[in-house]
XYZ file of C-alpha atoms in Angstrom:
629
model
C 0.819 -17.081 -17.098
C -1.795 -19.815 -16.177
C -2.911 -21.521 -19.070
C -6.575 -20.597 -20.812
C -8.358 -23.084 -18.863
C -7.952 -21.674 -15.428
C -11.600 -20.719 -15.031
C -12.382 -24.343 -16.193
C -9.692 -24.879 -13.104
C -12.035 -23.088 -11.086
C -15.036 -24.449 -11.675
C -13.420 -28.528 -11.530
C -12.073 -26.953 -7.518
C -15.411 -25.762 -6.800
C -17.396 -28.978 -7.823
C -14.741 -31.100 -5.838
C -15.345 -28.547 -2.739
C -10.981 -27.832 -2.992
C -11.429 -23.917 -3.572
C -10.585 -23.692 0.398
C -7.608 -26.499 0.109
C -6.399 -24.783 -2.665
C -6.551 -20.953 -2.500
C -3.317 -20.048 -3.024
C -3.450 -21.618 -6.109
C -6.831 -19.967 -6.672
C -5.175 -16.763 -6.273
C -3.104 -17.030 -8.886
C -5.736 -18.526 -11.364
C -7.607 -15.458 -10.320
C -4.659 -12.789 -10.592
C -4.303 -14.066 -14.188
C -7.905 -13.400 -15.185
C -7.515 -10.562 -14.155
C -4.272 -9.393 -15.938
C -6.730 -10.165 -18.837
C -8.983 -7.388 -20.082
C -11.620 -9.577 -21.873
C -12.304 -11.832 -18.580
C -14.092 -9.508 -16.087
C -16.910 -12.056 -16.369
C -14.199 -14.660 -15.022
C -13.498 -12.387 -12.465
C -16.675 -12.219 -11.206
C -17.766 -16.019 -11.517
C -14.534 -16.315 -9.587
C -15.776 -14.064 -7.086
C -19.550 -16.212 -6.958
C -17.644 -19.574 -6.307
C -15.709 -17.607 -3.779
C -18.458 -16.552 -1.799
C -19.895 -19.542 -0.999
C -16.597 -20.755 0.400
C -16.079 -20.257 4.358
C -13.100 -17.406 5.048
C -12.691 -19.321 8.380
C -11.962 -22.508 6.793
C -9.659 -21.039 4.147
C -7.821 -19.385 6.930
C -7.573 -22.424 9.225
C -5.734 -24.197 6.126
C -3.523 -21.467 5.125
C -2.403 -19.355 8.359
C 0.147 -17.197 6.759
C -2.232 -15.473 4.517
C -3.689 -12.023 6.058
C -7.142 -11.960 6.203
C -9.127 -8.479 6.203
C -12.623 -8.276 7.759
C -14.830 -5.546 5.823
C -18.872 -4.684 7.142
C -20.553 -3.702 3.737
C -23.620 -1.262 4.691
C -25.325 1.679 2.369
C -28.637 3.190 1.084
C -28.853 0.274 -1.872
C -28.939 -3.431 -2.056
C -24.851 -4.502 -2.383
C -25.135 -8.149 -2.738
C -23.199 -8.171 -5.509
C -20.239 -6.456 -4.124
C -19.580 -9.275 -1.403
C -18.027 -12.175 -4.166
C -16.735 -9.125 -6.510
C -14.488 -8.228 -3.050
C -13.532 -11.872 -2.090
C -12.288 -11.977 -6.079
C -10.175 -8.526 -6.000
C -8.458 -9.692 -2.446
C -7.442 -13.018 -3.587
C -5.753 -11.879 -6.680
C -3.734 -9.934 -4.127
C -3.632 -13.022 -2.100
C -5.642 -11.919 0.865
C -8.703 -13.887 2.532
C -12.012 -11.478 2.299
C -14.507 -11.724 4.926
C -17.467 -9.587 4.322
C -20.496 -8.973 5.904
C -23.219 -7.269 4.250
C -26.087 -5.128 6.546
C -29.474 -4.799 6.248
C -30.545 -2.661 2.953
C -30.132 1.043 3.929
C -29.314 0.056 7.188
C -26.466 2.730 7.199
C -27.434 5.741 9.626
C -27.955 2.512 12.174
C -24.801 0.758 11.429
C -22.471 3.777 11.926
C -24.199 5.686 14.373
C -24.513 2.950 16.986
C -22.588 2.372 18.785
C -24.418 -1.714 19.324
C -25.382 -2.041 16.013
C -23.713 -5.064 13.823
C -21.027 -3.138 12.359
C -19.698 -1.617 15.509
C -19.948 -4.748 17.505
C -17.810 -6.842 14.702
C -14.952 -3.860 14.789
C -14.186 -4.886 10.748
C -10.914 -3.916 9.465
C -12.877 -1.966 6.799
C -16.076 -0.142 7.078
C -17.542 0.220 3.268
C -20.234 2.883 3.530
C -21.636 2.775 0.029
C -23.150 5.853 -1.109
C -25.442 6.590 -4.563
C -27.564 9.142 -6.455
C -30.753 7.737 -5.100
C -30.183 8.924 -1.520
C -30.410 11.812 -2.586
C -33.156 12.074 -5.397
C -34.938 10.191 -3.069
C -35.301 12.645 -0.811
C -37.007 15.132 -3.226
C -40.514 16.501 -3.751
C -41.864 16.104 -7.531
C -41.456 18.414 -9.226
C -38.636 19.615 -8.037
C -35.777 21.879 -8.955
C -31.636 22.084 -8.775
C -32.924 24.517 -5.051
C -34.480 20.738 -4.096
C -31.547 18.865 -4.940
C -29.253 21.481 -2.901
C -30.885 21.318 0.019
C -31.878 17.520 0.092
C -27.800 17.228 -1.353
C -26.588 19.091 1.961
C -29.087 17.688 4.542
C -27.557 14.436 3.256
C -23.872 15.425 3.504
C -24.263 16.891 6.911
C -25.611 13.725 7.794
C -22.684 11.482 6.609
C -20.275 14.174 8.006
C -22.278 13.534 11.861
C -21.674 9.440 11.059
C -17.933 9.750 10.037
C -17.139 12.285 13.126
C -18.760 10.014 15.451
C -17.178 6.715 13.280
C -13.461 8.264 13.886
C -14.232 9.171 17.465
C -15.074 5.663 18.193
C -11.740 4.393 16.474
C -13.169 1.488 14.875
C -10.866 0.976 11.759
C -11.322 2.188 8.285
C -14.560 3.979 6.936
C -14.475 4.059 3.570
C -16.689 6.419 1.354
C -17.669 7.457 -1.843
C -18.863 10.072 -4.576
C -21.864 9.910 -5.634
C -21.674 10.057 -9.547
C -24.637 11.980 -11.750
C -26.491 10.159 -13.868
C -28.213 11.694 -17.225
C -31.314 10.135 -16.106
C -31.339 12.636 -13.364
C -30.050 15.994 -15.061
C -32.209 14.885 -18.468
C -35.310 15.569 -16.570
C -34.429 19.335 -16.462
C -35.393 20.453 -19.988
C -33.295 24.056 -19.889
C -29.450 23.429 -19.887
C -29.017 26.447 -17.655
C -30.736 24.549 -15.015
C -28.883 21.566 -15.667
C -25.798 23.330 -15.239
C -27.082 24.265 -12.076
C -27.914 21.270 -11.177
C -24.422 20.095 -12.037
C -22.678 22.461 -9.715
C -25.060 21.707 -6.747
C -23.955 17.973 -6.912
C -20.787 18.649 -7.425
C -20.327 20.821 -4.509
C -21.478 18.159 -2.258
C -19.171 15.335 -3.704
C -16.527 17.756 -2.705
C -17.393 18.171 1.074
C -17.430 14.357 0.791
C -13.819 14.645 -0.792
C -12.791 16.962 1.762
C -13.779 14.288 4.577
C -10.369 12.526 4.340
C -8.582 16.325 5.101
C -10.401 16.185 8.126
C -10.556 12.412 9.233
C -7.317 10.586 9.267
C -9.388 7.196 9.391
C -11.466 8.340 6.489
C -10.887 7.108 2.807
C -12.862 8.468 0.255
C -13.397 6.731 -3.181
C -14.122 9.041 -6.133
C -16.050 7.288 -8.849
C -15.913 9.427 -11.230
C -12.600 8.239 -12.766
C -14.117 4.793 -12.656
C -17.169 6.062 -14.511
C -15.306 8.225 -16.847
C -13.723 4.862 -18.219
C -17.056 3.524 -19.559
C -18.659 2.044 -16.562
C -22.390 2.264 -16.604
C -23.693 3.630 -13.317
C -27.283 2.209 -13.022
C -29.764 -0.314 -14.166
C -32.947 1.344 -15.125
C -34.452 -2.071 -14.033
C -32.579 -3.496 -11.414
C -32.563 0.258 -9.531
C -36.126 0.092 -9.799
C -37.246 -3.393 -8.761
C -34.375 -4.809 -6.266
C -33.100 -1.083 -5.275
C -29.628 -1.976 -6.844
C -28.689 1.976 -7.552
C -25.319 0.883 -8.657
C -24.394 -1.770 -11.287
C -22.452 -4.760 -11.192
C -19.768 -3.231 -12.813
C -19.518 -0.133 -11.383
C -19.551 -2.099 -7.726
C -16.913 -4.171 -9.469
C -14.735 -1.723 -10.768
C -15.034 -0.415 -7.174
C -14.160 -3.784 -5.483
C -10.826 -3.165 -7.293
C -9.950 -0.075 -5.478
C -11.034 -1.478 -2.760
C -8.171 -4.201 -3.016
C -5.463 -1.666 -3.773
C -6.657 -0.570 0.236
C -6.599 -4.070 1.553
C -3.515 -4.857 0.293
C -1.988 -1.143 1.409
C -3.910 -2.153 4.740
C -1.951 -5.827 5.451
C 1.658 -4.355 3.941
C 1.458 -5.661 0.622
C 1.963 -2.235 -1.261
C 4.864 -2.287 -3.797
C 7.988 -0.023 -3.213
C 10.268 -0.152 -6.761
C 8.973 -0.386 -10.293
C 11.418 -1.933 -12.730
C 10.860 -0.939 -16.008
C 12.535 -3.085 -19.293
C 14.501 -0.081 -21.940
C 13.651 -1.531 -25.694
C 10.123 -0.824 -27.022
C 9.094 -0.509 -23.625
C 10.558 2.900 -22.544
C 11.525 3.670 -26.022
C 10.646 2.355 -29.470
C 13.949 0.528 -31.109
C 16.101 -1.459 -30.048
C 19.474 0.501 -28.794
C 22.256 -1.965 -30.078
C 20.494 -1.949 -33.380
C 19.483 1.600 -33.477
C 21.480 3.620 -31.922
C 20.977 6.775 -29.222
C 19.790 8.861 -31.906
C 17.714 6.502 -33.898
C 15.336 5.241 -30.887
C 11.968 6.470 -30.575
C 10.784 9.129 -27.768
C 9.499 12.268 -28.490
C 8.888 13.333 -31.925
C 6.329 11.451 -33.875
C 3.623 9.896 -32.591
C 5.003 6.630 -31.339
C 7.755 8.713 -29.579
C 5.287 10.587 -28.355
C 3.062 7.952 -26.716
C 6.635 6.754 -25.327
C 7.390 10.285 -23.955
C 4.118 10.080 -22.327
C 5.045 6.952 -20.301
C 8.030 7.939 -19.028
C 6.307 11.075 -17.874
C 3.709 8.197 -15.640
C 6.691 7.078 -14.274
C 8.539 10.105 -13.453
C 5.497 11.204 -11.878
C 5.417 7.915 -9.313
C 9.054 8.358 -9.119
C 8.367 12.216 -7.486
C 5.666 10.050 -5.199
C 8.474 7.786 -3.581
C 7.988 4.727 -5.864
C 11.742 3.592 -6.400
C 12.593 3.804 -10.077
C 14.733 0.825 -11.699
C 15.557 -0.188 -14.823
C 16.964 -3.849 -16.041
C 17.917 -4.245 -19.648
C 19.276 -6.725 -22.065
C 21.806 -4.218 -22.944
C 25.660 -2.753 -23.387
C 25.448 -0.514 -20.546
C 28.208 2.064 -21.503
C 24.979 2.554 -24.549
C 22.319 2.549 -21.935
C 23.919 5.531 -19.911
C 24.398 7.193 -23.516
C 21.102 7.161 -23.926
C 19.940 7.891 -20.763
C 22.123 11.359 -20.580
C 22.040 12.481 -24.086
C 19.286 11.729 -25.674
C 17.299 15.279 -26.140
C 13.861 14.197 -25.425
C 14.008 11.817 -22.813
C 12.459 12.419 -19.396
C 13.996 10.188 -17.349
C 17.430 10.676 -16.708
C 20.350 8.602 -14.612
C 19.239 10.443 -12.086
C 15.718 9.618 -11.513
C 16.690 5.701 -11.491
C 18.235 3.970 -7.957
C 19.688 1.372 -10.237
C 20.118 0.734 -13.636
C 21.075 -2.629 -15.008
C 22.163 -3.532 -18.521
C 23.769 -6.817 -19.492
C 22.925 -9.495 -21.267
C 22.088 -11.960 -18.080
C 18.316 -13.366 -17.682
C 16.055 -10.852 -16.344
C 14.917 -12.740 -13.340
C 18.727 -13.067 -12.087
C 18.626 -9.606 -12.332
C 15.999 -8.555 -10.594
C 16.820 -11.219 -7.609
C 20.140 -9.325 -7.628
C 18.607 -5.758 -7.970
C 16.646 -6.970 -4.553
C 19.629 -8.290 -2.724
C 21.287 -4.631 -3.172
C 18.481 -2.371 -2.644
C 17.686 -4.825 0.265
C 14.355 -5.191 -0.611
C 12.239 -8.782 -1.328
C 11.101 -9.318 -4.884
C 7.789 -9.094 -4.013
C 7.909 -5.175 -3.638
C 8.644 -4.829 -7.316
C 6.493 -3.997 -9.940
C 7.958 -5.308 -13.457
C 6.962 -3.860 -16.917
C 8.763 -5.655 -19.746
C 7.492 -6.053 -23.710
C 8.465 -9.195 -23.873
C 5.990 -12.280 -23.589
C 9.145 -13.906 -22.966
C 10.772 -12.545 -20.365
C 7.393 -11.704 -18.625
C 6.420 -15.430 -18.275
C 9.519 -16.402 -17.162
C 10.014 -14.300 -14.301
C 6.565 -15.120 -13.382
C 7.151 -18.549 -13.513
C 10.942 -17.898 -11.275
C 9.638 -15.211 -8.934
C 6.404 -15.395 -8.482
C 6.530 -12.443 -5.764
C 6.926 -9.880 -8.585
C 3.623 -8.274 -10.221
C 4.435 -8.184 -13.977
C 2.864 -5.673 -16.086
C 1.794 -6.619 -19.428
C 2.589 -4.225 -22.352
C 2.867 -4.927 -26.159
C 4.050 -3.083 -29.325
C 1.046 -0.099 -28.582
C 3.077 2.697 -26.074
C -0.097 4.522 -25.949
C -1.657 1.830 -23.352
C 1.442 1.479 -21.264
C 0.120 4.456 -19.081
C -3.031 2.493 -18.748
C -1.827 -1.279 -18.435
C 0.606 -0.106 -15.524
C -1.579 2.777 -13.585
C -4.785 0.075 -13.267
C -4.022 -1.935 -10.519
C -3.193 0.960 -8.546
C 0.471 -1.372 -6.976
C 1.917 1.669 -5.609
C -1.822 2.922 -3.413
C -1.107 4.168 -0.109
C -3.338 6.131 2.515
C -1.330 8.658 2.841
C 2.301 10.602 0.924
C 4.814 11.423 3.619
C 7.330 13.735 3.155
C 9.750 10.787 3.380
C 8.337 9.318 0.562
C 8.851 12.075 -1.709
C 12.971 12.196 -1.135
C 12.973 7.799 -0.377
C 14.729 7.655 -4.248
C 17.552 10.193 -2.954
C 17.810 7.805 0.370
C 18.449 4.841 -1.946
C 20.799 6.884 -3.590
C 23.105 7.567 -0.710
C 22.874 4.364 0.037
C 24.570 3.546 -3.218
C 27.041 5.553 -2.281
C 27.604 4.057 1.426
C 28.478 0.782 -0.440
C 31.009 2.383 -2.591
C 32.357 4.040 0.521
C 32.380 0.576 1.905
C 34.814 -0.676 -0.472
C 37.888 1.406 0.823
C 37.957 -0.289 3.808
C 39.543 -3.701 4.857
C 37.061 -4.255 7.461
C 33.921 -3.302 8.269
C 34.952 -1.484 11.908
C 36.750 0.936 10.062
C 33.875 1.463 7.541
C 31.932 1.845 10.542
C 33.844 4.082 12.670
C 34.578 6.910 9.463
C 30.766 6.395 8.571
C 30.008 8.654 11.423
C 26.830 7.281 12.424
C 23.743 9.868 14.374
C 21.339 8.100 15.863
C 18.443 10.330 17.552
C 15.532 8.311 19.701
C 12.853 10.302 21.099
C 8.558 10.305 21.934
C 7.407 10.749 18.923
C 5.242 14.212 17.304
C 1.759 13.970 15.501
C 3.528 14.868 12.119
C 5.672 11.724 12.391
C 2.341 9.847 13.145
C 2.027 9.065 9.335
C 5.573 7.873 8.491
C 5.665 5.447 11.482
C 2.250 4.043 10.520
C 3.927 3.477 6.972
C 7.048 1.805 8.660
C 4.429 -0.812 10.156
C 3.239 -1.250 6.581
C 5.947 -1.272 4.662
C 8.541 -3.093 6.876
C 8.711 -6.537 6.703
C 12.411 -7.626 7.697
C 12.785 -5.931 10.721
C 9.695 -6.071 11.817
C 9.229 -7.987 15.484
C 5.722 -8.719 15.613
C 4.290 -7.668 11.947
C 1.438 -5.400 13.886
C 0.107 -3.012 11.066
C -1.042 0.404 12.086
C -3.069 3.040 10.088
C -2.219 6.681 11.199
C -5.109 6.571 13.607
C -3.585 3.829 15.551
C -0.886 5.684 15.829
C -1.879 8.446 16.954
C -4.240 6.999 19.346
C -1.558 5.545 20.866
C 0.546 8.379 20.875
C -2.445 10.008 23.461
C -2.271 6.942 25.189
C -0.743 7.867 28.676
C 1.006 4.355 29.217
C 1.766 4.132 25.348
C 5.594 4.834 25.040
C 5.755 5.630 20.536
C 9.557 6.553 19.881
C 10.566 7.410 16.138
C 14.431 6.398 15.155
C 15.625 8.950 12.649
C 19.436 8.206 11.427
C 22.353 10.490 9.144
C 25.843 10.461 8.899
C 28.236 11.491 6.285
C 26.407 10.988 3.640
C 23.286 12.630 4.232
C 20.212 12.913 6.788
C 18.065 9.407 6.351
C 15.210 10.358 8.000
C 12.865 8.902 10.081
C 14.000 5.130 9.583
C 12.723 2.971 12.566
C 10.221 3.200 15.612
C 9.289 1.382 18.990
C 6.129 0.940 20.050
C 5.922 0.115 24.151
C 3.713 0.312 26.613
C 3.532 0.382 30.406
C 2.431 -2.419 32.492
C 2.966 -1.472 35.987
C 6.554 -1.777 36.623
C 7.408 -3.292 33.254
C 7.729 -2.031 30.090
C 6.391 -4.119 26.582
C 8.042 -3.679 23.538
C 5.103 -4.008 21.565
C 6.596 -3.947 18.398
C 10.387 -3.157 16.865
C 10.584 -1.791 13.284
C 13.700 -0.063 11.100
C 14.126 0.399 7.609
C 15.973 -1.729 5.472
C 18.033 1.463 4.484
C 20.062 0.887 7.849
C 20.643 -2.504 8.141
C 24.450 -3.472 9.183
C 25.284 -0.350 11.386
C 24.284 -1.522 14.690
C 21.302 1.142 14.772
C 18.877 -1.508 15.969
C 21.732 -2.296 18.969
C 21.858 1.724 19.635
C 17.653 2.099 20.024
C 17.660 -1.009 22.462
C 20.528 0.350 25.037
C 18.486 3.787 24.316
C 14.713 1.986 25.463
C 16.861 -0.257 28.258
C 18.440 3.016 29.804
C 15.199 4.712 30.020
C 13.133 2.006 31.460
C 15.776 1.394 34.408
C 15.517 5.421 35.077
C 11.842 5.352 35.393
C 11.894 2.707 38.137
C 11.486 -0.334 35.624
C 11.749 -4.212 37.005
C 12.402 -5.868 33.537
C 11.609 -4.738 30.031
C 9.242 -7.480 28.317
C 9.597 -7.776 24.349
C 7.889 -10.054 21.702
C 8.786 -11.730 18.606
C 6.252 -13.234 16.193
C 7.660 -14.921 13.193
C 5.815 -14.181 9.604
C 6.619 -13.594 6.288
C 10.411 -12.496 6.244
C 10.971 -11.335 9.415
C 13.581 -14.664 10.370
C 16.578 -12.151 10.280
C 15.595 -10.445 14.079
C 14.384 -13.830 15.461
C 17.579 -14.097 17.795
C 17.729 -9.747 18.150
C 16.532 -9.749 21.836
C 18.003 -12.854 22.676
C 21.845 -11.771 21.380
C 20.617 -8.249 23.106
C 20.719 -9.628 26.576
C 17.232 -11.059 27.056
C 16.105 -14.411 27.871
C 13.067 -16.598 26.452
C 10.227 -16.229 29.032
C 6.994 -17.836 27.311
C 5.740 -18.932 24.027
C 2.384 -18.941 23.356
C 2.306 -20.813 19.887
C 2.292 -17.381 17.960
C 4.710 -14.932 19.556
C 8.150 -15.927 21.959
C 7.887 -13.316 24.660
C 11.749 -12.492 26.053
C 12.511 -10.083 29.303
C 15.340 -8.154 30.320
C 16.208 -7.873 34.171
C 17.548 -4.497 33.485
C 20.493 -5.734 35.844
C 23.238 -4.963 33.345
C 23.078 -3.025 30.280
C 26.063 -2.778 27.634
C 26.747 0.816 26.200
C 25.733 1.334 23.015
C 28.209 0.477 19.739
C 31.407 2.759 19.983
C 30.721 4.272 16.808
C 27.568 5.469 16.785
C 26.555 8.641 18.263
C 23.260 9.109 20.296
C 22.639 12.892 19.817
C 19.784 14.852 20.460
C 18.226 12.622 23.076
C 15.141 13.834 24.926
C 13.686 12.125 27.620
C 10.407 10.513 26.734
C 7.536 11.347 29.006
């Protein structure tokens, strides 16, 4: 944890002009604060000193962090969610650079197709709505019949700008509900017109809901979860004088979920949450208390217990990898685990569980290395003030949860940063724990062998390339997200980029899906190629971590050679560019046959004369092949 006078920290970097030298450590003052429910005022002066800092300068200093552009535009004046934004994406360790459009400037910005917006093609598109465009729009006096139809012109309106935003394929358009303020439904003096009133508005947040059904690059924030917690919506003064319809906190609050997005946006989004046993899953202490003297279920504190592991179960159903690391006699921990009564979570829902009496950041380094995942996809949730700071302090990759001796606000403390927010649930995600699973069971397998040929060759390996379907379009967007190993040139796609490719005629999009004796592992990897003449690009290589060490990767290549050399190929062109942790594939083209063409400071380009091509690894099987358009 940085120490209490990190804001002072802050302020010292801002009056010696360092906040751009030092960002990264700015980040993590700033992810601290935030961990910190009293600070939000922190937050936000962090967010002020931010915004009079240059993005370009802090990304000309420090290369390797992503940077997201996002075009701020609405009915209202939004100055105030510019620095609130630049706060939330440093804490996640990304570079903000906003732009905010003329007030109520909106109809403009997304409709045309020169305006400011559409010429800067952001990364995110924050179309902010609020009550006032509607009750602005009617007569006085009016009724809940004015508010209907002014509600619906409205909507059909913002329905015109999205089609035409998604048609245009300029990135992310983000959205909102617009929430209902008592200042509105208090000037209706009967409640049965209220009530009306009430159902009119809420009728048009849900076409506004509904947007994201029909616009893959649509996301639509719904405040009134945000509201719900306490945040005030307006300023009677500040919505009348500057046209601020929305208060600081309410455009901070929304900031936040913003971040969750950015970070889902640049691959950032956590895969596994490990979760500490002793007054964190359960109240007691096993060793002291035994299996049937902990607390969960019965009583209130077991209760509010209960409750949590119900949370987690609930991500677990999601695809968020389940873990557990604990201080503990294990042969006790499995005890507990299958015989307790009231638990909820069960052997079963966990991909690992490890109890011993090691430090807890060894363990979770080690929990890493065998789910082959880095660090910095886990979430951690421990009691422990101790063991919190210190794997802070040892792997600073890991987002730790806070949680004390009150179970009731572990639900709270973990759901509130949203690590886990992704645009959109596959139906890979929803069996990924079972994946991990067989995976378990692959290594056991392993161990009967004395080399790994043999393990190889009774592994029975299926490996099935082909042009990939519109329903896949989702999971191979998340592959581009979530893969960071084996991931050749670290291009991120959202859905619509990949299906916009996938209607490209000289786009070649192939989904890898792998099984053998040990289950069906789905739809693991993807190539992304395209057609320049006679030569085909591999614009980008990516396979799951789940399928590392069987020579899959080998298998695609021969699959992507063989086919370019049928249709008439010269040479197949690939690129590598080296980030974050893909160094494991730097040499994959070049052991694959391919020789270093040109390197351009940021990506090593490599071609393939196509002259000779080695058959694919003797024990793996290429079934179902079809020929790719």
């Amino acid at each position: 944890m940085v120490a209490d006078h990190s804001a002072g920290t802050l302020l010292e970097l801002a009056a010696a002009g360092r906040l751009a030298a030092e960002y990264p450590l700015v980040c993590r003052i700033v992810a601290a604060l935030a961990e910190q429910e009293p600070a939000r005022g922190e937050v936000a002066r962090a967010g002020r000193l931010l915004d009079r800092v240059d993005p370009a300068e802090i990304e000309r200093l420090h290369p390797g962090l992503p940077g997201v552009s996002v075009g701020i535009t609405g009915h209202g004046t939004l100055s105030a969610l510019a620095p609130a934004l630049r706060a939330e994406f440093a804490r996640h360790g990304l570079v903000a650079r906003p732009t905010v459009t003329g007030f109520d400037g909106y109809v403009r910005e997304l409709g045309d197709p020169a305006s400011e917006l559409s010429a800067a093609r952001p990364d995110l598109v924050l179309c902010v709505l609020d009550p006032a465009m509607v009750f602005d729009e009617v007569p006085v006096p009016w009724t809940p019949a004015d508010v209907e139809r002014a509600a619906t012109a409205k909507v059909a309106l913002i329905e015109r700008l999205a089609e035409r935003y998604t048609r245009a394929g300029r990135g992310t358009l983000v959205l909102n509900t617009m929430p209902l303020t008592r200042r509105h439904t208090a000037q209706l003096v009967d409640w049965r017109s209220r009530a009306r009133l009430g159902a009119v508005w809420r009728q048009a947040n849900a076409r506004l809901l509904a947007l994201a059904d029909h616009h893959p690059s649509v996301v639509v924030v719904d405040l009134d979860p945000l509201v719900a917690e306490g945040v005030p919506v307006g300023d009677d003064r500040l919505g009348t004088y500057a046209k601020a319809h929305l208060t600081d906190d309410l455009l901070a609050a929304y900031a936040r979920e913003i971040g969750h997005l950015a970070r889902n946006l640049v691959g950032r989004t956590k895969k596994c949450l490990v979760l500490d046993l002793d007054d964190t899953l359960w109240g007691g202490v096993l060793g002291d208390d035994g299996v049937d003297g902990i607390e969960i279920g019965g009583g209130y504190r077991g209760e509010a217990f209960l409750a949590f592991q119900r949370v987690a179960k609930q991500l677990g159903s999601q695809g968020v990898l389940l873990a557990a690391v604990s201080k503990n006699d294990p042969e006790l921990v499995e005890r507990a685990l299958r015989e307790h009564p009231a638990m909820a979570l069960r052997e079963a829902d966990f991909v690992q569980v490890v109890a011993n009496w090691r430090p807890k950041h060894e363990n979770l380094a080690g929990l890493a290395d065998r789910l082959g995942l880095g660090v910095d996809s886990f979430v951690f949730v421990d009691d422990s003030a101790y063991e919190r700071g210190l794997v802070r302090r040892e792997l600073p990759g890991v987002a730790v949860v806070d949680v004390d001796g009150e179970p009731a606000l572990h639900p709270g403390r973990l759901l509130r940063d949203g690590w886990f927010d992704q645009r959109e649930l596959t139906g890979e995600d929803r069996v990924r724990p079972a994946r991990y699973r067989e995976e378990a069971a692959r290594k056991g397998f392993l161990d009967r062998f004395d080399s790994v040929e043999d393990y190889l060759r009774e592994l029975d390996v299926r490996v099935r390339v082909s042009r990939a379907t519109e329903p896949e379009a989702a999971r191979i967007s998340q592959l581009t997200l979530r893969t960071n190993q084996f991931n050749l040139t670290g291009r991120r796609l959202q859905p619509q980029d990949v299906r916009r490719l996938m209607r490209d005629p000289d786009a070649l999009v192939l989904s890898v899906h792998v099984g053998d004796r040990f289950g069906d592992s789905g739809l693991v990897g993807a190539v992304l190629a395209r057609w320049h003449g006679d030569l085909l690009h591999i614009d980008n290589f990516l396979l799951s971590c789940r399928v590392f060490s069987r020579s899959v990767e080998e298998a695609c290549l021969n699959w992507v050679l063989r086919h370019a050399r049928e249709r008439g190929a010269g040479a197949v062109l690939a690129g590598y560019r080296p980030g974050g942790r893909n160094g494991l594939v730097r040499e994959f083209y070049p052991r694959n046959g391919f020789v270093h063409e040109a390197d351009d400071g940021t990506m090593l380009t490599f071609r393939h004369p196509l002259t000779e091509i080695p058959p694919p690894p003797p024990h793996i099987r290429l079934v179902e092949v079809h020929e790719a358009p």
